Tab-separated table of C-alpha atoms in Angstrom:
chain	number	residue	atom	x	y	z
A	1	MET	CA	-24.906	-8.942	-16.888
A	2	LEU	CA	-21.570	-8.471	-15.167
A	3	HIS	CA	-19.198	-5.820	-16.591
A	4	GLY	CA	-15.749	-4.659	-15.410
A	5	LEU	CA	-15.223	-1.090	-14.198
A	6	VAL	CA	-11.840	0.565	-13.646
A	7	LEU	CA	-12.003	3.674	-11.382
A	8	SER	CA	-9.402	6.152	-12.437
A	9	GLY	CA	-11.024	9.564	-12.196
A	10	GLY	CA	-9.538	10.677	-8.879
A	11	GLU	CA	-7.422	13.867	-8.545
A	12	SER	CA	-4.321	11.868	-7.302
A	13	ARG	CA	-3.444	14.833	-5.054
A	14	ARG	CA	-1.340	12.828	-2.526
A	15	MET	CA	0.565	10.984	-5.279
A	16	GLY	CA	1.355	14.249	-7.080
A	17	GLN	CA	0.671	12.741	-10.536
A	18	ASP	CA	-2.041	10.780	-12.224
A	19	LYS	CA	-2.017	7.317	-10.605
A	20	GLY	CA	-3.501	5.645	-13.637
A	21	LEU	CA	-0.608	6.688	-15.806
A	22	LEU	CA	2.069	5.389	-13.411
A	23	THR	CA	3.830	2.363	-14.911
A	24	ASP	CA	5.185	-0.947	-13.871
A	25	ASN	CA	7.108	-2.923	-16.522
A	26	GLN	CA	6.114	-0.190	-19.054
A	27	GLU	CA	2.405	-0.853	-18.503
A	28	ALA	CA	0.242	1.964	-17.079
A	29	TRP	CA	-1.687	0.978	-13.913
A	30	VAL	CA	-4.983	1.806	-15.604
A	31	ALA	CA	-4.112	-0.405	-18.550
A	32	ARG	CA	-3.132	-3.256	-16.227
A	33	ALA	CA	-6.443	-3.004	-14.356
A	34	ALA	CA	-8.343	-2.999	-17.653
A	35	ARG	CA	-6.330	-6.013	-18.857
A	36	LEU	CA	-7.068	-7.987	-15.663
A	37	LEU	CA	-10.818	-7.430	-16.053
A	38	ALA	CA	-10.753	-8.251	-19.783
A	39	SER	CA	-8.935	-11.476	-18.952
A	40	LEU	CA	-11.995	-12.498	-17.001
A	41	TYR	CA	-14.030	-12.103	-20.265
A	42	LEU	CA	-15.780	-8.979	-19.011
A	43	PRO	CA	-16.575	-5.891	-21.127
A	44	VAL	CA	-14.421	-3.094	-19.572
A	45	THR	CA	-15.359	0.500	-18.906
A	46	VAL	CA	-12.923	3.062	-17.484
A	47	VAL	CA	-14.238	6.199	-15.671
A	48	VAL	CA	-12.047	9.297	-15.912
A	49	ARG	CA	-12.324	13.018	-15.606
A	50	GLN	CA	-12.642	14.979	-18.903
A	51	ALA	CA	-9.072	16.265	-18.483
A	52	GLN	CA	-7.778	12.718	-18.473
A	53	LEU	CA	-9.342	11.549	-21.739
A	54	GLU	CA	-6.424	12.211	-24.111
A	55	GLY	CA	-3.771	10.635	-21.926
A	56	TYR	CA	-5.860	7.531	-21.275
A	57	ARG	CA	-6.748	6.956	-24.853
A	58	ALA	CA	-3.048	6.660	-25.556
A	59	VAL	CA	-2.449	3.776	-23.037
A	60	LEU	CA	-5.751	1.825	-23.031
A	61	PRO	CA	-6.779	-0.853	-25.544
A	62	SER	CA	-9.462	0.205	-28.006
A	63	SER	CA	-11.729	-2.434	-26.524
A	64	ALA	CA	-12.032	-0.451	-23.263
A	65	ALA	CA	-14.824	2.099	-23.146
A	66	LEU	CA	-13.809	5.435	-21.754
A	67	VAL	CA	-16.613	7.302	-19.844
A	68	THR	CA	-16.203	10.755	-18.219
A	69	ASP	CA	-17.617	11.478	-14.745
A	70	ALA	CA	-21.254	12.564	-14.699
A	71	ASP	CA	-22.286	15.711	-12.918
A	72	LEU	CA	-23.385	14.187	-9.600
A	73	PRO	CA	-23.616	15.564	-6.047
A	74	VAL	CA	-21.200	12.834	-4.751
A	75	GLY	CA	-17.488	12.153	-5.139
A	76	GLY	CA	-15.070	9.294	-4.832
A	77	PRO	CA	-15.697	5.767	-6.095
A	78	LEU	CA	-19.440	6.167	-5.724
A	79	LYS	CA	-19.389	8.918	-8.382
A	80	GLY	CA	-17.752	6.564	-10.817
A	81	LEU	CA	-20.209	3.796	-10.089
A	82	LEU	CA	-23.227	6.009	-10.534
A	83	THR	CA	-21.751	7.522	-13.659
A	84	VAL	CA	-21.652	4.058	-15.397
A	85	HIS	CA	-25.034	3.127	-13.876
A	86	GLN	CA	-26.622	6.162	-15.535
A	87	ARG	CA	-25.250	4.944	-18.859
A	88	TYR	CA	-25.812	1.226	-18.384
A	89	PRO	CA	-28.612	0.801	-15.827
A	90	ASP	CA	-28.967	-2.959	-16.237
A	91	HIS	CA	-25.340	-3.930	-15.549
A	92	ASP	CA	-23.732	-5.331	-12.410
A	93	TRP	CA	-20.149	-4.079	-12.013
A	94	LEU	CA	-16.925	-5.667	-10.848
A	95	VAL	CA	-15.083	-2.623	-9.692
A	96	LEU	CA	-11.287	-2.338	-9.537
A	97	PRO	CA	-9.498	0.960	-8.917
A	98	CYS	CA	-6.392	1.703	-10.892
A	99	ASP	CA	-4.323	2.185	-7.721
A	100	MET	CA	-4.358	-1.493	-6.693
A	101	PRO	CA	-1.555	-2.643	-9.074
A	102	ASP	CA	-0.864	-5.846	-7.100
A	103	MET	CA	-4.402	-7.248	-7.662
A	104	THR	CA	-4.455	-10.727	-9.265
A	105	LEU	CA	-6.759	-12.636	-11.548
A	106	HIS	CA	-6.950	-15.327	-8.882
A	107	VAL	CA	-8.472	-12.903	-6.383
A	108	LEU	CA	-10.942	-11.462	-8.878
A	109	SER	CA	-12.038	-14.810	-10.176
A	110	ASN	CA	-12.782	-15.999	-6.640
A	111	LEU	CA	-14.991	-12.939	-6.188
A	112	ILE	CA	-16.855	-13.675	-9.403
A	113	THR	CA	-17.361	-17.303	-8.332
A	114	PHE	CA	-18.823	-16.017	-5.050
A	115	TYR	CA	-21.124	-13.607	-6.938
A	116	LYS	CA	-22.385	-16.322	-9.296
A	117	ALA	CA	-23.116	-18.705	-6.417
A	118	ASN	CA	-24.925	-16.101	-4.272
A	119	SER	CA	-27.240	-14.211	-6.610
A	120	HIS	CA	-29.565	-13.054	-3.877
A	121	PHE	CA	-27.186	-10.378	-2.620
A	122	THR	CA	-26.984	-6.836	-4.032
A	123	ALA	CA	-23.250	-6.438	-3.421
A	124	TRP	CA	-20.337	-8.903	-3.067
A	125	VAL	CA	-17.079	-8.050	-1.272
A	126	PHE	CA	-14.297	-9.557	0.730
A	127	ARG	CA	-14.146	-9.244	4.485
A	128	ASP	CA	-10.951	-9.390	6.481
A	129	GLU	CA	-10.769	-9.886	10.282
A	130	ASN	CA	-11.886	-6.318	10.996
A	131	GLN	CA	-14.098	-4.991	8.185
A	132	ARG	CA	-15.527	-5.252	4.717
A	133	GLN	CA	-13.172	-4.397	1.870
A	134	PRO	CA	-15.306	-2.506	-0.610
A	135	LEU	CA	-12.768	-2.744	-3.462
A	136	PRO	CA	-12.473	-4.791	-5.405
A	137	GLY	CA	-16.161	-5.518	-5.164
A	138	ILE	CA	-19.243	-6.292	-7.196
A	139	TYR	CA	-22.131	-3.841	-7.121
A	140	SER	CA	-25.480	-4.710	-8.617
A	141	ALA	CA	-27.739	-2.684	-10.871
A	142	GLN	CA	-30.394	-3.033	-8.162
A	143	LEU	CA	-28.213	-1.476	-5.466
A	144	LEU	CA	-27.067	1.310	-7.708
A	145	ALA	CA	-30.675	2.137	-8.691
A	146	HIS	CA	-31.554	2.326	-4.994
A	147	LEU	CA	-28.576	4.631	-4.298
A	148	SER	CA	-29.451	6.912	-7.277
A	149	GLU	CA	-33.007	7.299	-5.951
A	150	LYS	CA	-31.717	8.123	-2.463
A	151	ILE	CA	-29.330	10.728	-3.844
A	152	GLN	CA	-32.115	12.343	-5.917
A	153	LYS	CA	-34.205	12.592	-2.748
A	154	GLU	CA	-31.183	13.856	-0.746
A	155	GLU	CA	-31.580	10.928	1.617
A	156	LEU	CA	-28.096	9.357	1.347
A	157	ALA	CA	-26.138	10.617	4.350
A	158	HIS	CA	-22.854	8.970	3.552
A	159	HIS	CA	-21.148	8.487	0.183
A	160	GLY	CA	-18.230	6.290	1.160
A	161	LEU	CA	-18.388	2.713	-0.157
A	162	LYS	CA	-18.165	1.170	3.283
A	163	GLN	CA	-21.344	3.050	4.315
A	164	VAL	CA	-22.936	2.346	0.916
A	165	LEU	CA	-22.635	-1.330	1.479
A	166	GLU	CA	-24.961	-0.906	4.459
A	167	GLU	CA	-27.667	0.216	2.097
A	168	GLY	CA	-27.923	-3.146	0.294
A	169	PHE	CA	-27.831	-6.826	1.056
A	170	THR	CA	-24.138	-7.385	1.061
A	171	GLY	CA	-22.469	-10.841	0.709
A	172	GLU	CA	-19.132	-11.174	2.396
A	173	MET	CA	-16.472	-13.618	1.403
A	174	ALA	CA	-13.767	-14.254	3.954
A	175	LEU	CA	-10.459	-12.739	2.803
A	176	PRO	CA	-7.794	-15.513	2.850
A	177	LYS	CA	-4.443	-14.396	4.219
A	178	GLU	CA	-2.735	-15.353	0.989
A	179	PHE	CA	-4.867	-12.801	-0.826
A	180	LEU	CA	-3.774	-9.874	1.367
A	181	PRO	CA	-0.755	-8.834	-0.742
A	182	ALA	CA	-3.100	-8.106	-3.650
A	183	PHE	CA	-4.968	-5.502	-1.597
A	184	GLY	CA	-2.307	-2.829	-1.485
A	185	ASN	CA	-3.720	0.539	-2.288
A	186	TYR	CA	-1.220	3.190	-3.317
A	187	ASN	CA	-2.030	6.822	-2.696
A	188	SER	CA	1.326	8.601	-2.194
A	189	PRO	CA	4.870	8.325	-3.422
A	190	GLY	CA	5.905	6.756	-0.142
A	191	ASP	CA	3.323	3.944	-0.530
A	192	ARG	CA	4.741	3.212	-3.933
A	193	LEU	CA	8.357	3.149	-2.763
A	194	GLY	CA	7.261	0.662	-0.021
A	195	ARG	CA	6.103	-1.900	-2.551
A	196	SER	CA	8.009	-5.178	-2.394
């Protein structure tokens, strides 16, 4: 079963403040990401650090499940993915980080259509002219179980999602040029100021 996952547990060091709590039109970025996923009729889980719980409860709808990072020997987006996999080992996950505030329902629904039509893959992502775009992406329970096993055996050399996609059978959907504006990823105040 496909569920929606919002990644919001990063330290936001370059931004200087919690990215998930930044707002556009009085809506927190984390709440917008959760709303997008819920609009696709997906149950939504948000992964945060323990220190973020109180602030996030104040801005998220009660329908979104809040989960704190598990104690794992990895960081970044993979830590969030494996955290929810530990709790819900049978779910596939459509993953959206909170710091992609320009993402659209149209882009996400295209990815879900690709996922449903190509069930033999273990991950589903867009690919631009140069490389795979790991986020947003869909990651299967099968792939996450494989990664968990490799981590337990200390056999996973790289923890970045681009490298993780090499571990599975990844389906790639060509990224149309008109989708590109949705893929802005904002990590610093300068990035945010540059938004059109």
